[in-house]
XYZ file of C-alpha atoms in Angstrom:
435
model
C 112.383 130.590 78.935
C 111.317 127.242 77.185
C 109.237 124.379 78.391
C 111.361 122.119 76.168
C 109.392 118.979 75.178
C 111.362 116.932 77.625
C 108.567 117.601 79.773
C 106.483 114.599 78.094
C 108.749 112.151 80.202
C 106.995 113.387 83.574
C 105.742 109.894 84.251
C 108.745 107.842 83.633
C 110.750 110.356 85.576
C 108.135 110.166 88.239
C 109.188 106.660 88.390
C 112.964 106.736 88.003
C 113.172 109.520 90.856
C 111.523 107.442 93.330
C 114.377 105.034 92.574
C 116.739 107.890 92.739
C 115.441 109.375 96.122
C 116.776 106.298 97.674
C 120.502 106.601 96.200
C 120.023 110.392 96.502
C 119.486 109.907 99.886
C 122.651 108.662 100.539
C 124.644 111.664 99.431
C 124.336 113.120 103.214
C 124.298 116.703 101.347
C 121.075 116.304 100.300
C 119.549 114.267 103.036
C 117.698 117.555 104.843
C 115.814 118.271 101.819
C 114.613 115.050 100.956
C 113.565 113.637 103.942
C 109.773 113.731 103.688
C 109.937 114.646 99.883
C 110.421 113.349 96.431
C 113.257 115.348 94.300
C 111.460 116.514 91.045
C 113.703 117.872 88.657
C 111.758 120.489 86.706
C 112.158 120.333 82.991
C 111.410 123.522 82.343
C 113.952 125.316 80.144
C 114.024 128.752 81.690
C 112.030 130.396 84.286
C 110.418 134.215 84.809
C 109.535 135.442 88.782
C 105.908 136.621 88.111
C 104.286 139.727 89.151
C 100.827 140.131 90.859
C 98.924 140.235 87.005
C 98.466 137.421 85.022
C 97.134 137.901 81.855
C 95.329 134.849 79.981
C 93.201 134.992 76.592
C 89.552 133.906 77.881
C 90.224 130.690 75.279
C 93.358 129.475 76.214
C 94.126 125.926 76.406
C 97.835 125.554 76.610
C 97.753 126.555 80.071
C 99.114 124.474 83.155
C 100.149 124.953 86.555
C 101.992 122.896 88.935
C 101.273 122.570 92.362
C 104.761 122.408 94.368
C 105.687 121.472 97.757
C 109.041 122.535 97.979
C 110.792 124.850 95.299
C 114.418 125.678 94.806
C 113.909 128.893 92.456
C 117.634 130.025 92.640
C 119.896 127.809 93.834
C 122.874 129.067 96.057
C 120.399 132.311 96.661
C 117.037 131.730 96.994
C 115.690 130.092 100.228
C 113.298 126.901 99.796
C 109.810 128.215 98.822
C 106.590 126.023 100.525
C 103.235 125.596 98.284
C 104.275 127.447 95.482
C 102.429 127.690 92.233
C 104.301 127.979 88.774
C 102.372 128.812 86.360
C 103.094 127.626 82.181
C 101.708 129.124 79.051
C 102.546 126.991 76.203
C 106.729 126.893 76.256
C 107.074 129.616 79.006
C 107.081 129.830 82.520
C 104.858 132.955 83.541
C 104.794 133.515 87.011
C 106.013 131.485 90.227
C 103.295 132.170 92.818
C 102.861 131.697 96.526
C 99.804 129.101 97.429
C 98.069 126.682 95.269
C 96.147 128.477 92.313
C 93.351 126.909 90.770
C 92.242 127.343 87.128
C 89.484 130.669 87.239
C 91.681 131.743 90.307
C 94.073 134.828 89.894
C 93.610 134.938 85.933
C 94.393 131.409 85.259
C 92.147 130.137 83.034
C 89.330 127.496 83.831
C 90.714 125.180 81.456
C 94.379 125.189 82.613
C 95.963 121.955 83.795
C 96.881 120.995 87.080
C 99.721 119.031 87.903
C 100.107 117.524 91.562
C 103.656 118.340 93.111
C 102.258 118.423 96.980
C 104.338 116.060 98.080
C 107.784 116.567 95.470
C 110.893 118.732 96.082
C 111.368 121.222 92.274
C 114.512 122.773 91.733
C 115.731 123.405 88.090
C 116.596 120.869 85.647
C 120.019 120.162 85.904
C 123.476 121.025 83.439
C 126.394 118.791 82.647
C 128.720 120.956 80.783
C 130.791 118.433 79.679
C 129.449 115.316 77.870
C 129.990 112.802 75.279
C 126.711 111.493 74.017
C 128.147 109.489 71.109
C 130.827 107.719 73.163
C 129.972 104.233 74.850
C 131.218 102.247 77.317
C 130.482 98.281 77.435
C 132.167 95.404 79.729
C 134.672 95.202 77.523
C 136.055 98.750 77.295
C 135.193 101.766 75.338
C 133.349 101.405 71.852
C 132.808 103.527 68.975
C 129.819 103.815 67.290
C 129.635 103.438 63.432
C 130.497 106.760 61.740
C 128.071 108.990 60.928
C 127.718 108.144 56.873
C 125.081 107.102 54.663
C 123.748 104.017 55.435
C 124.525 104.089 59.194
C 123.392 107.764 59.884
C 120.009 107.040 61.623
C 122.135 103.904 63.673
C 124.361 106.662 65.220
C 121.579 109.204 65.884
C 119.311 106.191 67.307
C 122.045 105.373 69.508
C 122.502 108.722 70.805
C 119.048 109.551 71.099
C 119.335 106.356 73.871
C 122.031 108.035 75.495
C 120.706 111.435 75.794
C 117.210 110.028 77.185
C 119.338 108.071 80.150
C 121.082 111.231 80.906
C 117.298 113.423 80.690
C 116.123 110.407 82.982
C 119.020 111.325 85.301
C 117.681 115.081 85.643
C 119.524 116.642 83.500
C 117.713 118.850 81.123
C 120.779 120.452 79.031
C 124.053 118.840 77.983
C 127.118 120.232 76.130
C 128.438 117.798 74.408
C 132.243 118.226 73.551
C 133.499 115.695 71.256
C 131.813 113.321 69.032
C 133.264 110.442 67.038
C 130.451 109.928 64.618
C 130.861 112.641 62.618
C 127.546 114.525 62.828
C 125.446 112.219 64.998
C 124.966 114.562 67.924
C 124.527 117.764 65.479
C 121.754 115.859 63.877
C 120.075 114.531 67.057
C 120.211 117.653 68.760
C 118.263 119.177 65.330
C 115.473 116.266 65.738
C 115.119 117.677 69.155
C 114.952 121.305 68.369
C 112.523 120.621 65.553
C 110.434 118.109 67.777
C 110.755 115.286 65.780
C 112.547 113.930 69.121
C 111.903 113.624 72.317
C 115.564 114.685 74.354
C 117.684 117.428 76.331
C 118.431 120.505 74.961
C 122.221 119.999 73.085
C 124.713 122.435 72.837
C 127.712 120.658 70.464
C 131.424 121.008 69.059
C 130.914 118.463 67.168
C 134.876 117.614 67.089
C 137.321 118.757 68.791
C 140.443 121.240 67.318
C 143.288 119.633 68.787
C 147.271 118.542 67.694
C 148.434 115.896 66.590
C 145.490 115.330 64.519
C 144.170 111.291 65.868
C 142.707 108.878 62.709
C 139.264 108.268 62.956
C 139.104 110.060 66.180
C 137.214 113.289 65.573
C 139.945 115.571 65.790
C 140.445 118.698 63.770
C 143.578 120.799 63.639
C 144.635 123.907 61.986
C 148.038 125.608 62.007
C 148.362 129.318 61.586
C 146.240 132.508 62.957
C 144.462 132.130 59.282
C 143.745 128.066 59.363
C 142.037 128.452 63.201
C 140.104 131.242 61.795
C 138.611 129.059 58.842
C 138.362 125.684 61.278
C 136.165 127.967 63.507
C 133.899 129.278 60.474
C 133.921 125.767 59.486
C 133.122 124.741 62.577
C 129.951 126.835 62.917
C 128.721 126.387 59.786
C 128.673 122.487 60.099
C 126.327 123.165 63.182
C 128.591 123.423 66.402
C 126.976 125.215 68.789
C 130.292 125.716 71.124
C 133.991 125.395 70.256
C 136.138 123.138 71.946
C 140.163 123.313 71.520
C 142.566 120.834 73.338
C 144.969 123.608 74.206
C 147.319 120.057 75.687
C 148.547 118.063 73.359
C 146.776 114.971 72.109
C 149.928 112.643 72.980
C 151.126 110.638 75.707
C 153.111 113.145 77.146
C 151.229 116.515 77.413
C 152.385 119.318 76.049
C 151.127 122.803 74.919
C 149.564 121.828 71.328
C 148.918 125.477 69.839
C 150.679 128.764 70.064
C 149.486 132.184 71.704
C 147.965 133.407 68.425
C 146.237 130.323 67.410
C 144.315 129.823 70.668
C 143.326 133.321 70.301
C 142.658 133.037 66.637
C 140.327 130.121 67.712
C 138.681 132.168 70.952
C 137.988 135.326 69.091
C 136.370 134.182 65.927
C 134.316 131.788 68.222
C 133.075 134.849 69.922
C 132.321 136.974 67.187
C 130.142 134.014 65.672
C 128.400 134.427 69.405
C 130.012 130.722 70.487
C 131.344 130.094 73.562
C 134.938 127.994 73.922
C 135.974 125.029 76.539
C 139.509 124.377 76.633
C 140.983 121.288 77.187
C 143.769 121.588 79.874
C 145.878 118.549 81.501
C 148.715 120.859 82.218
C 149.312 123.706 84.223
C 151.236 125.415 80.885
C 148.045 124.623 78.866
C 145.492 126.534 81.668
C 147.871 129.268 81.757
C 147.923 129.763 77.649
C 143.923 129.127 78.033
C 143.526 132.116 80.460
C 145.792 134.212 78.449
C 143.542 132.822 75.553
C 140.313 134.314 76.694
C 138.247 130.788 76.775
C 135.169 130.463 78.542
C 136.091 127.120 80.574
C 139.121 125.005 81.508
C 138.078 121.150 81.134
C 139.882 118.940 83.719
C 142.729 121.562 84.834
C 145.036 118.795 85.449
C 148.195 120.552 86.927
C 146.646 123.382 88.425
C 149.768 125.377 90.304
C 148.776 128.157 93.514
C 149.876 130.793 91.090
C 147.672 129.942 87.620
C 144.808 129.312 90.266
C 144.800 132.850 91.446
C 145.102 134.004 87.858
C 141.905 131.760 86.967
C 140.095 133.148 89.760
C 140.625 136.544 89.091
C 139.171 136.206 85.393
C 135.449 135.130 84.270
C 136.530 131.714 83.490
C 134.898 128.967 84.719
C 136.527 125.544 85.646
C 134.709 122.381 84.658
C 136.611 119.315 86.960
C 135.314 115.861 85.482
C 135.616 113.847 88.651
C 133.374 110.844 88.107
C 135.664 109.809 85.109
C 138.444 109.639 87.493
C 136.649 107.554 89.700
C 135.487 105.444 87.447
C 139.169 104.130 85.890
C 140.046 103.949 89.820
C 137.230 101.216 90.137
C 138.004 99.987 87.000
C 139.825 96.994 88.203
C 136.859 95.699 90.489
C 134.914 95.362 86.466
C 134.205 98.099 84.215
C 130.226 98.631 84.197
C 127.857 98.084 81.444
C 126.118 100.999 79.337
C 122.789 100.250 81.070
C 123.729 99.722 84.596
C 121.131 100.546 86.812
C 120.832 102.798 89.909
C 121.086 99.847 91.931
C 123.857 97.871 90.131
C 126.038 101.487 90.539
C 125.598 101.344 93.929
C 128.537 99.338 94.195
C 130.607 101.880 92.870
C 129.619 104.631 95.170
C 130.204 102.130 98.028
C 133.225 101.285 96.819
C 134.577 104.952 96.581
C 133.344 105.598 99.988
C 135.790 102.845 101.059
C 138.495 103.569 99.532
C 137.696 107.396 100.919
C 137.758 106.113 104.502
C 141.031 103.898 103.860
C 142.682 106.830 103.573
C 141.647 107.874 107.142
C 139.315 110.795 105.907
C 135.827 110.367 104.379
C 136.200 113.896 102.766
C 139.835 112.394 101.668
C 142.470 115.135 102.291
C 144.473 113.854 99.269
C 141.731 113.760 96.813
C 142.258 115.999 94.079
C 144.177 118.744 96.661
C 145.040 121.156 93.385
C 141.240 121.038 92.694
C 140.538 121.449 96.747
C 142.694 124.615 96.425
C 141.619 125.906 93.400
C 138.047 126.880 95.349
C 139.770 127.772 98.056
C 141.308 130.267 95.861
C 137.706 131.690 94.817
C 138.085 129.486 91.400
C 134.504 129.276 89.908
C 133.076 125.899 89.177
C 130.657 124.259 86.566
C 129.552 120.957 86.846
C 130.618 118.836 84.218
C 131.002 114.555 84.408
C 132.904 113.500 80.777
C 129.435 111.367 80.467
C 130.365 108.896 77.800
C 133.702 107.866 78.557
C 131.807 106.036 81.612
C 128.027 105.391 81.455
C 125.764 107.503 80.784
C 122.702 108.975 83.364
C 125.155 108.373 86.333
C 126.071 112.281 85.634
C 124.622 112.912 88.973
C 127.258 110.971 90.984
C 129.391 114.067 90.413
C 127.772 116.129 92.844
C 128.780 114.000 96.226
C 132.743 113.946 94.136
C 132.378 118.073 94.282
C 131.815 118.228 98.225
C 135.138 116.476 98.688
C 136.673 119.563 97.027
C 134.663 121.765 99.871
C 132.215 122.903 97.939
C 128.822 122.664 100.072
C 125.474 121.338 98.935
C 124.282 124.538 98.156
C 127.362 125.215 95.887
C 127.215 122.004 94.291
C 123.575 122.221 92.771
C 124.669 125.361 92.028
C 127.335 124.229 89.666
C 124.945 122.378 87.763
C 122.013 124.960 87.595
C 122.750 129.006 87.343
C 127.118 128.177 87.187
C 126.110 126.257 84.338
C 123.836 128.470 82.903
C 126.233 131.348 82.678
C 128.975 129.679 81.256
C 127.091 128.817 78.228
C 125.710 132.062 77.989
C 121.933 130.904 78.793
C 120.988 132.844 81.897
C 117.966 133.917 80.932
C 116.564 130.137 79.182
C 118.213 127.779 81.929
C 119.104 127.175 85.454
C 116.870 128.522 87.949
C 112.575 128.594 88.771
């Protein structure tokens, strides 16, 4: 239940969401709640439903409290809340309160600040469970950033850091970044952040991935053997990955299963007995169905979904993580990839683009977009949101959410994903995802 630091950028995100409200707007799923407000993403890293007491020190200073308009405590549960106080001591959330309390009123201390919300729309800071904060992508195609050695260490990390404030700017207050190419850049941004040296999201990392056949110079690790996944996992953890990611597919042309039985699971349970949660790469439907018998915590992608692995996934805890923007992205690709720093407005194009090419196939919702994704939720399939942020440009994560109602999810599903979905796949409940 952390007020993480990102909280500094209030003004500047003040400033970018007005620009957002307008493209916002045009996502018709969130056009009711908007109307008369401005969306204010909260960055508040967890959140605690007060009681009637509040209990301040006479000489406290570090308290705040933020006027709301409009506040979406629980998204996909709770109803929108009018003129609701939340109240913030220090790095945690104390109570969320009914009417507008001023400091000396209900225990809040005199000296507590007050921040003016009246007229904005809160709802959680949002997830995207699948990034790649090290990754860029320029005019001319994808490029890598220098590797993460001496003498080009604080390059990488500075680079980063830029990506990782675009996607904050965006709204989204925690990122799980699964794959890096610098070899240690994200682990050591997402340290400057923790230790406040930073300004930034909150990072959970793999670092590299575990995948087969191992790639040159492309952040892969592999292991053969029950024993070797073990280690690589230890190894892993001890470098500073915060979650485990394996590409249970093949890292070839042609997909193909890339580990046995016993090595996913080798991977999977030593990841959870070092309290680490595991995302599995999946572009086949052999590759989800090894994942589920695997145990991991989220299929990535779940290319090749079948009816019959889809009922399997939806009877277990997994959750699936689709990655549509990418897709759209390499579908627009012809019309001019887009530059790293493309603005709201210049991206424009590319929703209205997709929205053409939607309605050219005689269907705005599109009844042949992604159908094995359409009938995995049909199926009761749980969803995270997650974007592949890197291998397109970063803080347009949010273009995923208008992607996920094609699949039928509704508006109230699809900030879910991205709020308390998110929040229990990586095991952060109780820090993340809801007021």
């Amino acid at each position: 239940m952390l007020v993480r630091n990102e909280f500094w950028a209030r003004g500047k995100v003040k400033r970018y969401l007005s620009k957002l409200r307008e493209e916002v707007a045009k996502m018709k799923f969130l056009t009711k709640i908007i109307r008369k407000t401005t969306v204010s993403i909260l960055f508040l890293f967890a959140v605690f439903q007060g009681g009637n007491v509040i209990a301040f020190d006479a000489t406290d200073s570090d308290v705040s409290v933020i006027h709301a308009g409009s506040v979406l405590a629980v998204p996909g549960k709770s109803k929108v809340l009018k003129d609701q106080s939340i109240i913030i001591k220090g790095k945690r959330i104390v109570a969320v309160k009914a009417g507008y309390i001023k400091p000396g009123m209900s225990g809040v201390p005199e000296s507590a600040n007050v921040i003016d919300w009246r007229n904005q729309f809160v709802l959680p800071g949002l997830i995207d469970t699948h990034t790649h904060l090290s990754f860029n992508v320029y005019p001319e195609g994808r490029v890598k950033l220098p590797k993460f050695v001496k003498g080009v260490q604080e390059e990488a990390v500075a680079t980063i850091h830029q990506h990782s404030i675009k996607t904050l700017l965006a709204g989204f207050t925690t990122v799980r970044d699964l794959g890096e190419e610098t070899g240690g850049g994200v682990v050591a941004l997402r340290k400057k952040i923790e230790d406040g040296v930073l300004d930034g999201p909150r990072i959970l990392s793999s670092q590299r991935y575990i995948g087969w056949p191992p790639i040159k110079n492309y952040g892969f690790f592999d292991c053969s053997g029950v024993a070797e996944c073990r280690a690589l996992v230890r190894q892993m953890a001890a470098e500073g990955s915060t979650v485990i990611k394996i590409k249970v597919s093949s890292v070839s042309l042609k997909p193909t299963l890339a580990f046995h039985d016993d090595e996913i699971q080798a991977v999977v349970d030593t990841a959870h007995m070092l309290g680490l949660r595991v995302a599995a790469h999946c572009q086949t439907d052999s590759a989800i169905q090894a994942a589920i018998r695997g145990g991991v915590d989220s299929i990535e992608h779940a290319g090749g979904l079948t009816p019959g692995t889809a009922k399997k996934l939806a009877a277990s805890a997994i959750y699936m993580v689709p990655t549509l923007t990418i897709g759209e992205y390499y579908d627009v690709k012809e019309l001019g990839p887009l530059a790293d720093d493309v603005s709201v407005d210049e991206y424009r194009g590319f929703s209205e683009y997709v929205q053409k090419r939607q309605q050219q196939r005689g269907d705005n919702k599109g009844d042949d977009y992604k159908p094995h994704l359409k009938m995995a939720y049909k199926q009761g399939v749980k969803f995270a949101f997650g974007t592949d942020a890197g291998t397109f440009p970063h803080g347009l994560n949010a273009k995923e959410f208008k992607l996920l109602t094609y699949l039928g999810l509704s508006a109230s599903e699809a900030i879910k994903s991205a709020t308390v979905s998110a929040a229990d796949l990586l095991g952060l409940s109780q820090e993340i995802g809801t007021i």
